[in-house]
Short mmCIF file of C-alpha atoms in Angstrom, two decimals:
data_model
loop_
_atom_site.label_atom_id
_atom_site.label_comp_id
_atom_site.label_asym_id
_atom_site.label_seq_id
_atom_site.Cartn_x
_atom_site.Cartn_y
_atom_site.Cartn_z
CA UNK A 1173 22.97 18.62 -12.61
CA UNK A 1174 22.92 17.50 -9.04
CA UNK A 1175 21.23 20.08 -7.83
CA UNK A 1176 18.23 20.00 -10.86
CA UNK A 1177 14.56 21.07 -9.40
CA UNK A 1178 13.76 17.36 -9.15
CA UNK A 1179 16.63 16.14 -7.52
CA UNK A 1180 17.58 15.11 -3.74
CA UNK A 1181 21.16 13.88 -4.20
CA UNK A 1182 22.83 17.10 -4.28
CA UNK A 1183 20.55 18.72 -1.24
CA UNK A 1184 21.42 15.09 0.51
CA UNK A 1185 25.15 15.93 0.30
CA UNK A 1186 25.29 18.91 2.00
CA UNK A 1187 22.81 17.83 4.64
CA UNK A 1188 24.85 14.92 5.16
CA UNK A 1189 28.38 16.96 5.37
CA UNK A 1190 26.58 19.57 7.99
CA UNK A 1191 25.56 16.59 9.96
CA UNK A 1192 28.88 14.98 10.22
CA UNK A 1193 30.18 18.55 11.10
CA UNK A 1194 27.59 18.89 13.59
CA UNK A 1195 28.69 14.80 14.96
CA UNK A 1196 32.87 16.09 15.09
CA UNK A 1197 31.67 19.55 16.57
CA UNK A 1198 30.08 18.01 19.19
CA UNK A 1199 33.15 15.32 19.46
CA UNK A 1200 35.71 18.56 20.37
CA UNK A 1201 32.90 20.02 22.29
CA UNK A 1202 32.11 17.58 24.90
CA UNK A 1203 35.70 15.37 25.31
CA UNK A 1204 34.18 12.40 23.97
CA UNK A 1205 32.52 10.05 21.38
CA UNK A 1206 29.52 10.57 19.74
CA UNK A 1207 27.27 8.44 17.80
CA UNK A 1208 27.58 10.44 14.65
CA UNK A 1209 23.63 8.59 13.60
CA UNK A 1210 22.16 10.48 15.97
CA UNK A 1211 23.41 13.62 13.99
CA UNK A 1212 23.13 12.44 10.45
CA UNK A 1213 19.77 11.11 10.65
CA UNK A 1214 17.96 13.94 11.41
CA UNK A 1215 19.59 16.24 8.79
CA UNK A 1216 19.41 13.87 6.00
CA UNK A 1217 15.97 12.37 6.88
CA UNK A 1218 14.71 15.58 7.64
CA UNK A 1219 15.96 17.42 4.41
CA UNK A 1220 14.20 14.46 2.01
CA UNK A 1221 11.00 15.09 4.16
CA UNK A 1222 11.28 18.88 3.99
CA UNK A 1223 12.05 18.63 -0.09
CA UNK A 1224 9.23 16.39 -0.37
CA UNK A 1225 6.85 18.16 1.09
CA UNK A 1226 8.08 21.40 -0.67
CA UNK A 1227 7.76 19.56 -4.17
CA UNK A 1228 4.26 17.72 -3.64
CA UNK A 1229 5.70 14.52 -3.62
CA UNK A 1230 5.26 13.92 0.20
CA UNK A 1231 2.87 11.18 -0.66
CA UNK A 1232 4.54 9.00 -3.91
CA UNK A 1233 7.77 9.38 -0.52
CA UNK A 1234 5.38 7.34 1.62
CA UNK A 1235 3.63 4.70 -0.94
CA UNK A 1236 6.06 4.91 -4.36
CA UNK A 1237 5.62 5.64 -7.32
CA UNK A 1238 2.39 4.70 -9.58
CA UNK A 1239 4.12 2.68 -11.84
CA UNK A 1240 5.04 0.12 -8.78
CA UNK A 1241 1.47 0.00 -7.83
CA UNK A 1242 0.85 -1.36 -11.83
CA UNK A 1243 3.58 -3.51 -11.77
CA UNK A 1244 2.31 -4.83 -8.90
CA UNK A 1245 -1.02 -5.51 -10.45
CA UNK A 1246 -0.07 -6.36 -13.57
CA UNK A 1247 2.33 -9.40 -11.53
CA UNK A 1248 -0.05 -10.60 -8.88
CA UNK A 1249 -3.44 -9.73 -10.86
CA UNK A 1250 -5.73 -9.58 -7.33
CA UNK A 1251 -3.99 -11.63 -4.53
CA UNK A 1252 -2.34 -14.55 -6.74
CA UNK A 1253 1.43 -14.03 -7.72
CA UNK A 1254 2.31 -15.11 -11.16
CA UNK A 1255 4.71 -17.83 -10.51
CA UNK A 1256 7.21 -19.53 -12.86
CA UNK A 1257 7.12 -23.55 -13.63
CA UNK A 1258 9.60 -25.19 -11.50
CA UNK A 1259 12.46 -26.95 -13.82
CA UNK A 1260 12.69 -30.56 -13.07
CA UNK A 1261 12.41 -33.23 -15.49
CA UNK A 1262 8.21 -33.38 -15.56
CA UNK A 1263 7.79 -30.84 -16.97
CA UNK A 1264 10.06 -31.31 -20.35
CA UNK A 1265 8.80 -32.58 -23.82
CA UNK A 1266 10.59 -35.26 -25.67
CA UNK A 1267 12.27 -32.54 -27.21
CA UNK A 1268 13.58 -30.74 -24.27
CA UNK A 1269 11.61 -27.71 -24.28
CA UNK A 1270 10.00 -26.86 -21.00
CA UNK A 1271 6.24 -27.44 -21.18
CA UNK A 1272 4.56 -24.48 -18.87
CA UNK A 1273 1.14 -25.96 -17.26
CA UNK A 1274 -2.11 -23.59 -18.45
CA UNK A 1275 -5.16 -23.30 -16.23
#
């Protein structure tokens, strides 16, 4: 369901569809264009906020979740990235395997 407990798509919808009523209401109302951003920001980015906050998840909004922050350790372990051995011709055996250099 789109509109489970956990979920923001289905709330997103609808916040989206009031704001781009809100964007052609205001279109009608004043005789001109409108920047319909300045309506659907506010109602989208302010409906994930509110839901977040509501559901305890204000801060994994902000930083992510966990498992990004051990992925993130797990590739960089401390401040060096894990980086792959470039694939040029030095570094291939006589049989044409790549040969990975090991500190």
């Amino acid at each position: 369901s789109w509109f489970g407990k956990k979920r923001y798509f289905g709330p997103l919808v609808i916040a989206y569809a009031i704001g781009l009523a809100m964007a052609n209401i205001a279109v009608r109302w004043m005789h001109m264009g409108q920047p319909a951003l300045m309506y659907l920001v506010p109602t989208c980015l302010g409906t994930i906020l509110f839901l977040a906050y509501r559901r305890g998840e204000l801060q994994q909004l902000y930083y992510g979740p966990k498992v990004l922050e051990t992925a993130d350790k797990i590739t960089y372990h401390g401040n060096t990235p894990v980086v792959a051995a470039p694939m040029d011709d030095s570094n291939k055996s006589s049989d044409g395997t790549t040969m990975v250099p090991t500190s």
